[in-house]
CSV table of C-alpha atoms in Angstrom, one decimal:
chain,number,residue,atom,x,y,z
B,1,MET,CA,-28.7,5.5,12.7
B,2,ARG,CA,-29.6,4.1,8.8
B,3,PRO,CA,-26.4,1.0,8.5
B,4,ILE,CA,-24.0,2.1,5.5
B,5,PRO,CA,-24.8,0.4,2.6
B,6,THR,CA,-22.9,-2.3,0.6
B,7,VAL,CA,-22.3,0.0,-2.3
B,8,ASN,CA,-19.9,0.0,-5.2
B,9,VAL,CA,-17.6,2.6,-4.1
B,10,ARG,CA,-15.1,2.6,-6.4
B,11,ARG,CA,-17.7,3.6,-10.1
B,12,ALA,CA,-18.5,6.6,-8.2
B,13,ALA,CA,-15.3,7.8,-7.2
B,14,MET,CA,-13.0,7.0,-10.4
B,15,THR,CA,-15.0,9.5,-12.1
B,16,ARG,CA,-13.4,12.3,-9.8
B,17,ALA,CA,-9.9,10.4,-10.3
B,18,PRO,CA,-7.0,12.0,-12.5
B,19,ARG,CA,-6.8,10.1,-15.7
B,20,ALA,CA,-2.9,7.9,-13.8
B,21,ALA,CA,-4.8,7.6,-10.9
B,22,ARG,CA,-7.3,5.6,-11.8
B,23,GLN,CA,-5.5,2.0,-11.3
B,24,ALA,CA,-4.6,3.1,-8.3
B,25,LEU,CA,-7.7,4.6,-6.9
B,26,ALA,CA,-9.8,1.1,-7.9
B,27,ALA,CA,-7.3,-1.1,-6.6
B,28,ILE,CA,-7.9,0.9,-2.3
B,29,ALA,CA,-11.7,1.6,-3.3
B,30,SER,CA,-11.7,-1.9,-4.3
B,31,LEU,CA,-11.7,-2.5,0.0
B,32,LEU,CA,-14.7,-0.3,1.3
B,33,VAL,CA,-17.0,-2.2,-0.8
B,34,GLY,CA,-19.2,-4.3,1.2
B,35,ALA,CA,-17.4,-2.2,4.0
B,36,CYS,CA,-20.8,-2.8,6.4
B,37,GLY,CA,-21.5,-6.2,4.4
B,38,ALA,CA,-22.2,-10.1,4.9
B,39,ARG,CA,-18.7,-10.2,5.8
B,40,THR,CA,-16.6,-12.7,8.6
B,41,PRO,CA,-16.4,-10.0,11.1
B,42,GLY,CA,-12.2,-11.7,12.1
B,43,ALA,CA,-11.5,-11.8,8.1
B,44,SER,CA,-8.6,-10.4,6.2
B,45,PRO,CA,-8.2,-11.4,2.7
B,46,ALA,CA,-5.4,-10.1,0.9
B,47,ALA,CA,-5.7,-6.3,-0.1
B,48,PRO,CA,-4.2,-5.9,-3.8
B,49,SER,CA,-1.3,-4.3,-4.2
B,50,VAL,CA,-1.2,-0.3,-6.0
B,51,THR,CA,2.6,0.3,-5.5
B,52,ALA,CA,2.8,-0.2,-9.1
B,53,THR,CA,-0.4,1.5,-10.2
B,54,LEU,CA,0.5,4.9,-8.0
B,55,PRO,CA,1.7,8.2,-10.2
B,56,ALA,CA,5.4,8.6,-10.8
B,57,GLY,CA,6.3,10.3,-6.8
B,58,ALA,CA,3.3,9.3,-5.2
B,59,GLU,CA,2.5,8.4,-2.2
B,60,ALA,CA,-1.0,6.9,-1.7
B,61,VAL,CA,-4.5,8.0,-4.2
B,62,SER,CA,-6.7,9.4,-1.7
B,63,LEU,CA,-10.5,7.7,-1.8
B,64,LEU,CA,-11.8,11.2,-3.4
B,65,GLY,CA,-9.6,10.6,-6.0
B,66,GLN,CA,-6.8,12.6,-5.1
B,67,VAL,CA,-2.8,12.0,-6.0
B,68,LEU,CA,-1.5,11.8,-3.1
B,69,ARG,CA,1.9,13.6,-2.4
B,70,ALA,CA,5.0,14.1,-0.1
B,71,PRO,CA,5.9,17.5,0.9
B,72,ALA,CA,9.4,18.9,0.0
B,73,MET,CA,11.4,17.9,3.4
B,74,PRO,CA,14.3,18.2,4.7
B,75,THR,CA,16.6,14.8,4.4
B,76,ALA,CA,19.2,15.2,7.2
B,77,SER,CA,17.4,13.0,9.7
B,78,VAL,CA,16.5,10.1,6.9
B,79,ASP,CA,20.6,10.5,6.3
B,80,ALA,CA,21.4,10.4,9.7
B,81,ALA,CA,19.2,7.4,10.4
B,82,ASP,CA,20.4,5.8,6.6
B,83,ALA,CA,24.6,5.8,8.4
B,84,ALA,CA,24.2,4.6,11.3
B,85,LEU,CA,22.1,1.5,9.0
B,86,ALA,CA,25.0,0.8,7.1
B,87,ALA,CA,27.6,0.8,10.0
B,88,ASN,CA,25.2,-2.1,10.9
B,89,THR,CA,22.8,-3.6,9.7
B,90,ASN,CA,22.3,-6.5,12.0
B,91,ASP,CA,20.6,-4.3,14.5
B,92,PRO,CA,16.5,-4.2,14.3
B,93,GLU,CA,16.2,-0.5,16.3
B,94,LEU,CA,18.4,0.9,13.6
B,95,LEU,CA,16.3,-0.3,10.4
B,96,LEU,CA,13.5,0.7,12.3
B,97,ALA,CA,14.8,4.2,12.9
B,98,ALA,CA,15.7,4.5,9.0
B,99,ALA,CA,12.0,3.3,8.2
B,100,THR,CA,10.7,6.1,11.3
B,101,ALA,CA,13.2,8.4,9.6
B,102,ARG,CA,10.6,8.3,6.3
B,103,ALA,CA,7.7,8.4,7.8
B,104,THR,CA,8.3,11.0,9.1
B,105,ALA,CA,9.4,13.2,6.1
B,106,TRP,CA,5.5,11.4,4.7
B,107,ARG,CA,7.9,9.3,2.7
B,108,PHE,CA,5.5,6.0,4.1
B,109,ARG,CA,5.7,4.2,0.5
B,110,GLU,CA,9.7,3.7,1.2
B,111,ALA,CA,9.2,3.5,5.0
B,112,ILE,CA,7.1,0.4,4.3
B,113,ALA,CA,9.2,-1.0,2.2
B,114,LEU,CA,11.8,-1.3,4.9
B,115,TYR,CA,9.5,-1.8,8.1
B,116,SER,CA,9.0,-5.3,5.3
B,117,ARG,CA,12.9,-5.7,5.5
B,118,GLY,CA,12.1,-6.3,8.9
B,119,VAL,CA,8.9,-8.3,9.3
B,120,GLU,CA,11.3,-10.8,7.2
B,121,ARG,CA,14.0,-11.0,9.3
B,122,TRP,CA,12.2,-9.8,12.2
B,123,PRO,CA,8.8,-11.7,12.3
B,124,ASN,CA,8.4,-12.2,15.6
B,125,ASP,CA,9.2,-8.4,16.0
B,126,ALA,CA,6.0,-7.0,16.9
B,127,ARG,CA,7.3,-3.4,16.5
B,128,PHE,CA,7.3,-4.2,12.2
B,129,LEU,CA,4.8,-4.9,11.9
B,130,ARG,CA,2.8,-2.3,14.8
B,131,PHE,CA,4.5,0.4,12.3
B,132,ARG,CA,4.3,-1.2,8.5
B,133,GLY,CA,0.2,-2.0,9.7
B,134,HIS,CA,0.0,2.6,11.0
B,135,ARG,CA,1.3,2.7,7.1
B,136,TYR,CA,-0.9,1.0,5.2
B,137,ILE,CA,-3.9,2.8,6.8
B,138,THR,CA,-2.0,5.9,6.3
B,139,VAL,CA,-1.3,4.9,2.4
B,140,ARG,CA,-5.4,3.9,2.5
B,141,GLN,CA,-4.7,0.0,2.4
B,142,PHE,CA,-6.6,-0.8,4.7
B,143,GLU,CA,-6.8,-4.5,4.8
B,144,ASP,CA,-3.0,-5.0,4.5
B,145,GLY,CA,-2.4,-2.2,8.0
B,146,ALA,CA,-5.3,-4.6,9.0
B,147,ARG,CA,-3.9,-8.3,8.4
B,148,ASP,CA,-0.7,-6.8,9.9
B,149,LEU,CA,-1.7,-5.6,13.2
B,150,ASP,CA,-4.0,-8.6,13.7
B,151,ARG,CA,-0.8,-10.3,13.5
B,152,ALA,CA,1.3,-8.1,16.1
B,153,ALA,CA,-1.4,-8.3,18.5
B,154,THR,CA,-0.7,-12.2,18.3
B,155,LEU,CA,2.4,-11.0,19.2
B,156,ASP,CA,1.6,-8.2,21.6
B,157,SER,CA,-1.3,-8.0,22.9
B,158,THR,CA,-1.1,-5.5,25.7
B,159,ASN,CA,0.8,-3.0,23.3
B,160,PHE,CA,-1.4,0.1,23.3
B,161,ASP,CA,0.1,1.6,19.5
B,162,ILE,CA,-0.5,-2.0,18.0
B,163,VAL,CA,-4.1,-2.1,19.5
B,164,TYR,CA,-5.1,1.6,18.5
B,165,HIS,CA,-4.5,1.3,14.8
B,166,GLN,CA,-5.5,-2.7,14.9
B,167,GLY,CA,-9.0,-1.2,16.0
B,168,LEU,CA,-8.4,2.0,13.7
B,169,ALA,CA,-7.7,-0.2,10.9
B,170,HIS,CA,-11.3,-3.1,11.4
B,171,PHE,CA,-13.3,0.7,12.7
B,172,LEU,CA,-12.8,2.0,8.8
B,173,LEU,CA,-12.9,-1.6,6.9
B,174,GLY,CA,-16.5,-1.6,8.8
B,175,HIS,CA,-16.0,-3.7,10.8
B,176,PHE,CA,-17.8,-2.2,13.9
B,177,ASP,CA,-18.0,-4.6,16.2
B,178,ARG,CA,-14.2,-6.3,15.7
B,179,ALA,CA,-13.3,-2.2,16.4
B,180,ALA,CA,-14.8,-2.2,19.7
B,181,ALA,CA,-13.7,-5.6,20.4
B,182,ILE,CA,-10.3,-4.6,20.7
B,183,TYR,CA,-10.9,-1.7,21.5
B,184,LEU,CA,-12.6,-2.4,24.5
B,185,ARG,CA,-10.1,-5.3,25.4
B,186,CYS,CA,-7.2,-2.6,26.0
B,187,ILE,CA,-9.9,-0.7,27.9
B,188,ALA,CA,-9.8,-3.3,30.7
B,189,PHE,CA,-6.9,-4.0,30.8
B,190,ALA,CA,-6.2,-1.0,32.6
B,191,ASP,CA,-8.3,-2.7,35.3
B,192,ASN,CA,-6.7,-5.9,35.8
B,193,ALA,CA,-4.5,-5.5,38.8
B,194,ALA,CA,-1.9,-9.2,37.9
B,195,LEU,CA,-0.8,-7.2,34.3
B,196,ARG,CA,-0.7,-4.0,35.8
B,197,ALA,CA,1.9,-5.4,38.3
B,198,ARG,CA,3.6,-7.5,36.1
B,199,GLU,CA,4.4,-4.0,34.1
B,200,ALA,CA,5.4,-2.4,37.6
B,201,SER,CA,7.5,-5.5,38.1
B,202,GLY,CA,9.6,-4.4,35.2
B,203,ALA,CA,8.1,-6.6,33.5
B,204,PHE,CA,8.1,-4.7,29.7
B,205,ARG,CA,10.9,-2.9,27.4
B,206,PRO,CA,11.4,0.6,28.9
B,207,GLY,CA,9.5,2.6,26.8
B,208,TYR,CA,7.1,0.5,26.2
B,209,ARG,CA,3.5,2.2,25.8
B,210,SER,CA,0.8,0.0,27.2
B,211,CYS,CA,-3.0,-0.7,28.1
B,212,MET,CA,-2.4,-0.7,31.1
B,213,ARG,CA,-1.4,2.5,31.4
B,214,MET,CA,-4.3,4.0,30.9
B,215,ALA,CA,-5.7,3.9,34.6
B,216,THR,CA,-3.2,6.8,35.0
B,217,ASN,CA,-2.7,8.3,31.9
B,218,ASP,CA,-5.2,10.2,30.9
B,219,ASP,CA,-4.1,11.3,27.4
B,220,ASP,CA,-4.2,7.6,26.1
B,221,ARG,CA,-7.7,6.7,27.9
B,222,ALA,CA,-8.8,10.0,26.2
B,223,SER,CA,-7.8,8.7,23.1
B,224,MET,CA,-8.5,5.1,23.3
B,225,THR,CA,-11.9,6.0,24.8
B,226,ASP,CA,-12.6,8.5,21.4
B,227,TRP,CA,-12.7,5.7,18.7
B,228,ALA,CA,-13.7,2.3,21.2
B,229,TRP,CA,-17.1,4.8,21.8
B,230,ARG,CA,-17.7,5.6,17.4
B,231,SER,CA,-16.8,1.9,16.6
B,232,LEU,CA,-19.7,0.5,19.4
B,233,VAL,CA,-22.2,3.7,18.4
B,234,ARG,CA,-21.9,2.7,14.8
B,235,ALA,CA,-22.2,-1.0,15.9
B,236,GLY,CA,-26.0,-0.2,17.1
B,237,ARG,CA,-24.4,-0.7,20.6
B,238,ARG,CA,-25.3,3.2,22.3
B,239,ALA,CA,-25.6,2.6,26.1
B,240,GLU,CA,-22.2,0.8,26.1
B,241,ALA,CA,-20.7,3.4,24.3
B,242,ASP,CA,-22.7,6.2,26.3
B,243,ARG,CA,-21.3,3.9,29.7
B,244,LEU,CA,-17.7,4.4,27.9
B,245,LEU,CA,-17.9,8.5,28.7
B,246,ALA,CA,-18.7,8.0,32.8
B,247,PRO,CA,-15.2,7.9,33.9
B,248,VAL,CA,-14.6,11.3,32.1
B,249,ARG,CA,-14.8,14.4,34.0
B,250,GLU,CA,-13.7,17.9,33.6
B,251,ALA,CA,-9.9,18.8,34.6
B,252,MET,CA,-8.7,15.1,33.9
B,253,THR,CA,-4.8,15.6,33.3
B,254,ILE,CA,-4.9,16.2,29.2
B,255,ASN,CA,-1.3,17.7,27.5
B,256,THR,CA,-1.4,16.0,24.7
B,257,ASN,CA,-4.8,15.0,23.5
B,258,ARG,CA,-6.6,18.2,24.4
B,259,SER,CA,-9.0,16.7,20.6
B,260,TYR,CA,-10.1,13.7,21.6
B,261,TYR,CA,-11.0,14.6,24.9
B,262,GLU,CA,-13.0,17.0,24.2
B,263,ASN,CA,-15.3,15.1,22.0
B,264,LEU,CA,-15.5,13.0,24.8
B,265,LEU,CA,-17.5,15.6,27.2
B,266,MET,CA,-19.2,16.7,23.7
B,267,TYR,CA,-20.5,13.3,23.0
B,268,LYS,CA,-21.4,13.5,27.5
B,269,GLY,CA,-23.2,16.3,27.0
B,270,VAL,CA,-20.6,18.5,28.2
B,271,ARG,CA,-19.5,20.3,24.7
B,272,PRO,CA,-21.7,21.5,22.3
B,273,PRO,CA,-19.6,21.2,18.9
B,274,GLU,CA,-20.2,24.2,17.7
B,275,ALA,CA,-17.5,24.6,20.9
B,276,VAL,CA,-15.4,21.9,20.3
B,277,LEU,CA,-14.8,23.3,16.9
B,278,GLN,CA,-13.7,26.3,17.9
B,279,ALA,CA,-11.3,25.2,20.3
B,280,ALA,CA,-9.8,23.8,17.3
B,281,SER,CA,-10.5,26.1,14.7
B,282,SER,CA,-6.4,27.6,15.0
B,283,ASP,CA,-4.4,24.2,14.4
B,284,SER,CA,-5.3,22.3,11.5
B,285,VAL,CA,-4.2,19.5,12.7
B,286,ARG,CA,-6.4,19.0,15.9
B,287,PHE,CA,-9.7,20.4,13.7
B,288,SER,CA,-8.9,17.5,11.6
B,289,THR,CA,-9.7,15.4,14.8
B,290,SER,CA,-12.1,17.0,16.4
B,291,GLY,CA,-13.3,17.8,12.8
B,292,TYR,CA,-13.7,14.4,11.6
B,293,ALA,CA,-15.9,13.9,15.6
B,294,VAL,CA,-18.2,16.5,15.2
B,295,ALA,CA,-19.0,15.4,11.8
B,296,HIS,CA,-18.7,11.6,12.5
B,297,TYR,CA,-21.8,12.7,15.8
B,298,TYR,CA,-23.9,15.0,13.5
B,299,LEU,CA,-24.1,11.9,11.1
B,300,VAL,CA,-25.0,9.5,14.3
B,301,ARG,CA,-27.4,11.9,15.8
B,302,GLY,CA,-29.1,11.6,11.8
B,303,ASP,CA,-27.7,15.9,11.4
B,304,SER,CA,-26.9,14.5,8.2
B,305,ALA,CA,-26.8,18.1,5.8
B,306,ARG,CA,-23.7,19.6,8.8
B,307,ALA,CA,-22.0,15.6,8.7
B,308,TRP,CA,-21.5,15.6,5.0
B,309,ALA,CA,-20.9,19.4,5.0
B,310,LEU,CA,-17.7,19.0,7.4
B,311,PHE,CA,-17.0,15.5,6.2
B,312,GLU,CA,-15.8,17.1,3.0
B,313,ARG,CA,-14.0,20.4,4.9
B,314,VAL,CA,-12.4,17.4,6.9
B,315,ALA,CA,-11.1,15.0,3.9
B,316,HIS,CA,-10.0,18.6,1.8
B,317,GLY,CA,-7.4,19.2,4.9
B,318,PRO,CA,-3.7,19.8,4.1
B,319,HIS,CA,-2.8,17.0,6.6
B,320,TRP,CA,-3.9,14.0,4.5
B,321,ASN,CA,-2.0,11.6,6.8
B,322,GLY,CA,-4.3,12.4,9.5
B,323,PHE,CA,-7.3,9.7,11.0
B,324,GLY,CA,-9.1,12.0,11.0
B,325,VAL,CA,-9.1,13.0,6.8
B,326,ILE,CA,-9.1,9.5,6.1
B,327,GLY,CA,-11.8,8.5,8.2
B,328,ALA,CA,-14.0,12.1,6.7
B,329,GLU,CA,-13.1,10.2,3.3
B,330,VAL,CA,-14.4,7.1,3.7
B,331,GLU,CA,-17.4,8.0,4.7
B,332,LEU,CA,-17.2,10.1,1.3
B,333,ALA,CA,-16.8,7.1,-0.1
B,334,ARG,CA,-19.5,5.4,0.6
B,335,ARG,CA,-22.1,7.9,0.5
B,336,ARG,CA,-20.6,8.8,-3.1
B,337,ALA,CA,-21.1,5.7,-4.8
B,338,VAL,CA,-24.6,6.1,-4.4
B,339,GLY,CA,-24.8,9.7,-5.2
B,340,ARG,CA,-26.6,10.7,-2.0
């Protein structure tokens, strides 16, 4: 696999950006410069703020220069959450609900602002950092997302959702060894008898999704293993990546993460890439997940022509908040920066 070069992503992408979006794109694209260079793996320098330079009404600018906006959606859930919060502004659950209602409506900037209020008021509640970090990834502020999620992980190291998004932020930044270490630690927790006993005793709050749950939940294991495999392969640790596939088998109990599961079967050689794409072809959300995985699989196997064509297709899909779309943008922005 060819290493991802250290390049000027900003220069290549800016020529494709609408004039009003160029300042915002420059700030975002600068995060990818040197993503795989001599950066200290654990470093999370402050990312530049892009909110002040976004076009009016925009949520973000893609790494390829497209202005990203929220689709028109009903406001009833946001209004109801706001009314509940207004009645009790001291309840962190209600603040989380108001922020999450906005995120569900793709109003990510407003959601980030509310999560930020929670971070300031309840700095030891990892949930606000977890959700804000996730939404920083959505709006292409990867350094901000990594910083929030690193901090959240110090407060709550066994939380599946924190670890999942923490690893993703570092993967997108090109910190592949760091991302692999994050995912592998969570996977190891699933086999930790002491932690599983603690969870069984009711030590965690109701509804808590832990890394330990992967021991009995194939959906969670599939999604975590998929990103761990990708991280290890990009870190040049292919044999270690393939060892993660040992538990993957036909007829696992998969209810929600079918695309991640099909990806794992592809890596294992049980599913051809064409079958993975075909299985996801009727669902645009699922296609972005499977399409990115197949394109990435082509890339690391040296099939560059098919990889780049599929990355292009995924990156221009309608669900710009999806991780497959974001990942495809990252790959294309790096490539375009060197004109290949």
